């Protein structure tokens, strides 16, 4: 199905790109026929009279695609964002009051060497 669709579209495109001659025939002021190609006929197909007498008129139109067939120009801007480097901290000053306050908040267990052995082993004999 895809091959048939592609074939039909390619034939249609090639026909329009190359151009087609269309003959539009008017007989007595009304549209009589439309033909493709360049056909020279002396007599009218509808009334049978010669076109030179003035009742029939044939217009020749050349239908062609007028667009330019050029390759599309691809323009890709490779914009590189500047690298954002972390700023280094140069202010390492700490207030002395803050350090003493932080050291008081630390509640570690007592040093095991200071306690006696029975307290360390949790052996309570009465």
Coordinates of N, CA and C in Angstrom, one line a residue:
X1 N 0.8 -1.2 0.0 CA 0.0 0.0 0.0 C 0.9 1.3 0.0
X2 N 2.0 1.2 0.8 CA 2.9 2.4 0.8 C 3.5 2.6 -0.5
X3 N 3.9 1.5 -1.2 CA 4.6 1.6 -2.5 C 3.7 2.3 -3.5
X4 N 2.4 1.9 -3.5 CA 1.4 2.4 -4.4 C 1.2 3.9 -4.2
X5 N 1.1 4.3 -2.9 CA 0.9 5.7 -2.5 C 2.2 6.5 -2.9
X6 N 3.3 6.0 -2.7 CA 4.6 6.7 -3.1 C 4.7 6.9 -4.6
X7 N 4.3 5.8 -5.3 CA 4.4 5.9 -6.8 C 3.4 6.9 -7.3
X8 N 2.2 6.9 -6.8 CA 1.2 7.9 -7.3 C 1.6 9.3 -7.0
X9 N 2.1 9.5 -5.8 CA 2.5 10.9 -5.4 C 3.8 11.3 -6.2
X10 N 4.7 10.4 -6.5 CA 5.9 10.8 -7.3 C 5.5 11.1 -8.7
X11 N 4.5 10.3 -9.3 CA 4.1 10.6 -10.7 C 3.4 12.0 -10.7
X12 N 2.5 12.2 -9.7 CA 1.8 13.5 -9.7 C 2.8 14.7 -9.5
X13 N 3.8 14.5 -8.7 CA 4.8 15.6 -8.5 C 5.6 15.8 -9.7
X14 N 6.0 14.7 -10.4 CA 6.8 14.9 -11.6 C 6.0 15.5 -12.7
X15 N 4.7 15.2 -12.8 CA 3.8 15.8 -13.8 C 3.7 17.3 -13.6
X16 N 3.5 17.7 -12.3 CA 3.3 19.1 -12.0 C 4.7 19.9 -12.2
X17 N 5.8 19.2 -11.8 CA 7.1 19.9 -11.8 C 7.5 20.1 -13.3
X18 N 7.2 19.1 -14.2 CA 7.6 19.2 -15.6 C 6.7 20.1 -16.3
X19 N 5.4 20.1 -16.0 CA 4.4 20.9 -16.7 C 3.5 20.1 -17.5
X20 N 2.2 20.6 -17.7 CA 1.2 19.9 -18.4 C 0.5 21.0 -19.2
X21 N 0.2 20.7 -20.5 CA -0.6 21.6 -21.4 C -2.1 21.2 -21.2
X22 N -2.9 22.2 -20.8 CA -4.3 21.9 -20.7 C -5.1 22.7 -21.7
X23 N -6.0 22.1 -22.5 CA -6.8 22.7 -23.5 C -8.2 22.8 -22.9
X24 N -8.7 24.0 -22.7 CA -10.1 24.3 -22.3 C -10.9 24.8 -23.5
X25 N -11.9 24.1 -23.8 CA -12.7 24.4 -25.0 C -14.0 24.9 -24.6
X26 N -14.4 26.1 -25.1 CA -15.7 26.7 -24.9 C -16.5 26.7 -26.2
X27 N -17.7 26.2 -26.1 CA -18.5 26.1 -27.3 C -19.8 27.0 -27.0
X28 N -20.0 28.0 -27.7 CA -21.1 28.9 -27.6 C -21.2 29.5 -26.2
X29 N -20.0 29.9 -25.7 CA -19.9 30.6 -24.4 C -20.0 29.7 -23.2
X30 N -20.2 28.4 -23.3 CA -20.2 27.5 -22.1 C -19.0 26.5 -22.3
X31 N -18.6 25.9 -21.2 CA -17.5 25.0 -21.2 C -17.9 23.7 -21.8
X32 N -17.1 23.3 -22.8 CA -17.4 22.1 -23.6 C -16.5 20.9 -23.2
X33 N -15.2 21.1 -23.1 CA -14.3 20.0 -22.8 C -13.0 20.6 -22.2
X34 N -12.4 19.7 -21.5 CA -11.0 20.0 -20.9 C -10.2 18.8 -21.3
X35 N -9.1 19.0 -22.0 CA -8.2 18.0 -22.5 C -6.8 18.3 -22.0
X36 N -6.0 17.2 -21.8 CA -4.6 17.3 -21.4 C -3.8 17.0 -22.6
X37 N -2.7 17.8 -22.8 CA -1.9 17.6 -24.0 C -2.2 18.6 -25.0
X38 N -1.5 18.7 -26.1 CA -1.7 19.7 -27.1 C -2.4 19.0 -28.3
X39 N -3.7 19.2 -28.4 CA -4.4 18.6 -29.5 C -5.0 19.7 -30.4
X40 N -4.6 19.6 -31.7 CA -5.1 20.6 -32.7 C -6.3 20.0 -33.4
X41 N -7.4 20.5 -33.2 CA -8.6 20.0 -34.0 C -9.2 21.2 -34.7
X42 N -9.6 21.0 -35.9 CA -10.2 22.1 -36.7 C -11.7 22.3 -36.4
X43 N -12.3 21.2 -36.0 CA -13.8 21.3 -35.8 C -14.1 21.1 -34.4
X44 N -15.2 21.6 -33.9 CA -15.7 21.5 -32.5 C -16.3 20.1 -32.3
X45 N -16.0 19.5 -31.2 CA -16.5 18.2 -30.9 C -18.0 18.2 -30.5
X46 N -18.5 19.4 -30.1 CA -19.9 19.5 -29.7 C -20.8 19.9 -30.8
X47 N -20.5 21.0 -31.5 CA -21.4 21.5 -32.5 C -20.9 21.1 -33.9
X48 N -19.7 20.7 -34.1 CA -19.2 20.3 -35.4 C -18.7 21.4 -36.3
X49 N -18.8 22.7 -35.9 CA -18.4 23.8 -36.7 C -16.9 24.0 -36.5
X50 N -16.3 24.8 -37.5 CA -14.9 25.1 -37.4 C -14.8 26.2 -36.4
X51 N -13.6 26.2 -35.7 CA -13.4 27.2 -34.7 C -13.1 28.6 -35.3
X52 N -12.8 28.7 -36.5 CA -12.5 30.0 -37.1 C -13.8 30.8 -37.3
X53 N -15.0 30.3 -37.2 CA -16.2 31.1 -37.4 C -16.5 31.9 -36.2
X54 N -16.0 31.7 -35.0 CA -16.2 32.6 -33.9 C -17.1 32.1 -32.8
X55 N -17.8 31.0 -33.0 CA -18.7 30.5 -31.9 C -17.9 29.7 -30.9
X56 N -16.8 29.1 -31.3 CA -16.0 28.3 -30.4 C -14.7 28.9 -30.1
X57 N -14.2 28.6 -28.9 CA -13.0 29.2 -28.4 C -12.2 28.2 -27.6
X58 N -10.9 28.1 -27.9 CA -10.1 27.2 -27.1 C -9.0 27.9 -26.4
X59 N -8.8 27.7 -25.1 CA -7.7 28.3 -24.4 C -6.7 27.3 -24.1
X60 N -5.4 27.7 -24.3 CA -4.3 26.8 -24.0 C -3.6 27.3 -22.7
X61 N -3.6 26.4 -21.7 CA -2.9 26.8 -20.5 C -1.8 25.8 -20.2
X62 N -0.7 26.4 -19.8 CA 0.5 25.5 -19.4 C 0.5 25.5 -17.8
X63 N 0.3 24.4 -17.2 CA 0.3 24.3 -15.7 C 1.6 23.7 -15.3
X64 N 2.3 24.5 -14.5 CA 3.7 24.1 -14.0 C 3.9 24.6 -12.6
X65 N 4.6 23.9 -11.8 CA 4.9 24.3 -10.5 C 6.0 25.4 -10.6
X66 N 5.8 26.5 -10.0 CA 6.8 27.6 -10.1 C 7.8 27.7 -9.0
X67 N 7.7 26.8 -8.0 CA 8.6 26.9 -6.9 C 10.0 26.5 -7.2
X68 N 10.9 27.1 -6.5 CA 12.3 26.8 -6.7 C 12.6 25.5 -6.0
X69 N 13.4 24.7 -6.6 CA 13.7 23.4 -6.0 C 15.2 23.4 -5.6
X70 N 15.4 23.9 -4.4 CA 16.7 24.0 -3.8 C 16.7 23.2 -2.5
X71 N 17.9 22.8 -2.2 CA 18.1 22.2 -0.9 C 17.8 23.1 0.3
X72 N 17.2 22.6 1.3 CA 16.9 23.4 2.4 C 18.2 23.7 3.2
X73 N 18.5 24.9 3.6 CA 19.7 25.2 4.3 C 19.4 25.0 5.8
X74 N 20.3 24.1 6.3 CA 20.1 23.8 7.7 C 21.1 24.7 8.5
X75 N 20.5 25.4 9.4 CA 21.4 26.3 10.3 C 21.1 25.9 11.7
X76 N 22.1 25.3 12.3 CA 22.0 24.9 13.7 C 23.0 25.8 14.5
X77 N 22.5 26.5 15.4 CA 23.3 27.3 16.3 C 23.8 26.5 17.5
X78 N 25.0 26.2 17.5 CA 25.5 25.5 18.7 C 26.0 26.5 19.7
X79 N 25.0 27.0 20.5 CA 25.3 28.0 21.5 C 25.8 27.2 22.8
X80 N 27.0 27.6 23.2 CA 27.5 27.0 24.4 C 27.3 28.0 25.6
X81 N 26.6 27.5 26.6 CA 26.4 28.3 27.7 C 27.7 28.4 28.5
X82 N 27.9 29.5 29.1 CA 29.2 29.6 29.9 C 29.1 28.7 31.1
X83 N 30.3 28.2 31.4 CA 30.3 27.3 32.6 C 30.2 28.1 33.9
X84 N 29.4 27.6 34.8 CA 29.3 28.2 36.1 C 30.1 27.5 37.1
X85 N 31.2 28.2 37.5 CA 32.1 27.6 38.5 C 31.7 27.9 39.9
X86 N 31.8 27.0 40.8 CA 31.4 27.3 42.2 C 32.4 28.3 42.8
X87 N 31.9 29.3 43.5 CA 32.7 30.3 44.1 C 33.4 29.7 45.4
X88 N 34.6 30.0 45.6 CA 35.3 29.5 46.7 C 35.0 30.4 47.9
X89 N 34.8 29.8 49.1 CA 34.6 30.6 50.3 C 36.0 31.0 50.8
X90 N 36.1 32.3 51.0 CA 37.4 32.8 51.5 C 37.2 33.3 53.0
X91 N 36.0 33.3 53.5 CA 35.8 33.8 54.8 C 35.6 32.7 55.8
X92 N 36.7 32.2 56.4 CA 36.7 31.1 57.3 C 36.7 31.6 58.8
X93 N 36.4 32.8 59.0 CA 36.4 33.3 60.4 C 35.2 32.8 61.2
X94 N 35.4 32.3 62.3 CA 34.4 31.8 63.2 C 34.5 32.6 64.5
X95 N 33.3 33.0 65.0 CA 33.3 33.7 66.3 C 33.7 32.8 67.5
X96 N 34.5 33.3 68.4 CA 34.9 32.4 69.6 C 33.7 32.0 70.4
X97 N 32.7 32.9 70.6 CA 31.5 32.5 71.4 C 30.7 31.4 70.8
X98 N 30.7 31.3 69.5 CA 29.9 30.3 68.8 C 30.6 28.9 69.0
X99 N 31.9 28.9 69.0 CA 32.6 27.6 69.2 C 32.4 27.1 70.6
X100 N 32.4 27.9 71.6 CA 32.2 27.4 73.0 C 30.8 27.0 73.2
X101 N 29.9 27.6 72.5 CA 28.5 27.2 72.6 C 28.2 25.9 72.0
X102 N 28.9 25.6 70.8 CA 28.7 24.3 70.2 C 29.3 23.2 70.9
X103 N 30.4 23.5 71.6 CA 31.1 22.4 72.3 C 30.3 22.0 73.6
X104 N 29.5 22.9 74.1 CA 28.7 22.5 75.3 C 27.5 21.6 74.9
X105 N 27.1 21.6 73.7 CA 25.9 20.9 73.3 C 26.3 19.4 73.0
X106 N 27.5 19.0 73.1 CA 27.9 17.7 72.8 C 27.9 16.9 74.1
X107 N 27.0 15.8 74.1 CA 26.8 15.0 75.3 C 27.4 13.6 75.0
X108 N 28.6 13.4 75.2 CA 29.2 12.1 74.9 C 29.2 11.3 76.2
X109 N 29.3 10.0 76.2 CA 29.4 9.2 77.4 C 30.7 9.4 78.1
X110 N 30.7 9.2 79.4 CA 31.9 9.5 80.2 C 33.1 8.5 79.7
X111 N 34.2 9.0 80.0 CA 35.4 8.2 79.6 C 35.4 6.9 80.4
X112 N 35.6 5.8 79.8 CA 35.5 4.5 80.5 C 36.7 4.3 81.5
X113 N 37.8 4.9 81.3 CA 39.0 4.8 82.1 C 38.8 5.5 83.5
X114 N 37.9 6.5 83.5 CA 37.6 7.2 84.7 C 36.7 6.4 85.7
X115 N 35.8 5.7 85.1 CA 34.8 4.9 85.9 C 35.5 3.7 86.5
X116 N 34.9 3.1 87.5 CA 35.4 1.9 88.0 C 34.9 0.7 87.2
X117 N 35.5 -0.4 87.4 CA 35.3 -1.6 86.6 C 33.8 -2.1 86.7
X118 N 33.3 -2.1 88.0 CA 31.9 -2.6 88.1 C 30.9 -1.7 87.5
X119 N 31.2 -0.4 87.4 CA 30.3 0.5 86.7 C 30.4 0.3 85.1
X120 N 31.6 0.0 84.8 CA 31.8 -0.2 83.3 C 31.2 -1.5 82.9
X121 N 31.2 -2.6 83.7 CA 30.6 -3.9 83.3 C 29.2 -4.0 83.7
X122 N 28.6 -3.0 84.4 CA 27.2 -2.9 84.9 C 27.0 -4.1 85.8
X123 N 27.8 -4.4 86.7 CA 27.7 -5.5 87.7 C 27.5 -4.8 89.0
X124 N 26.2 -4.9 89.5 CA 25.9 -4.2 90.8 C 25.6 -5.3 91.8
X125 N 26.5 -5.6 92.8 CA 26.3 -6.6 93.8 C 26.1 -5.9 95.2
X126 N 25.1 -6.4 95.8 CA 24.8 -5.8 97.1 C 25.3 -6.7 98.2

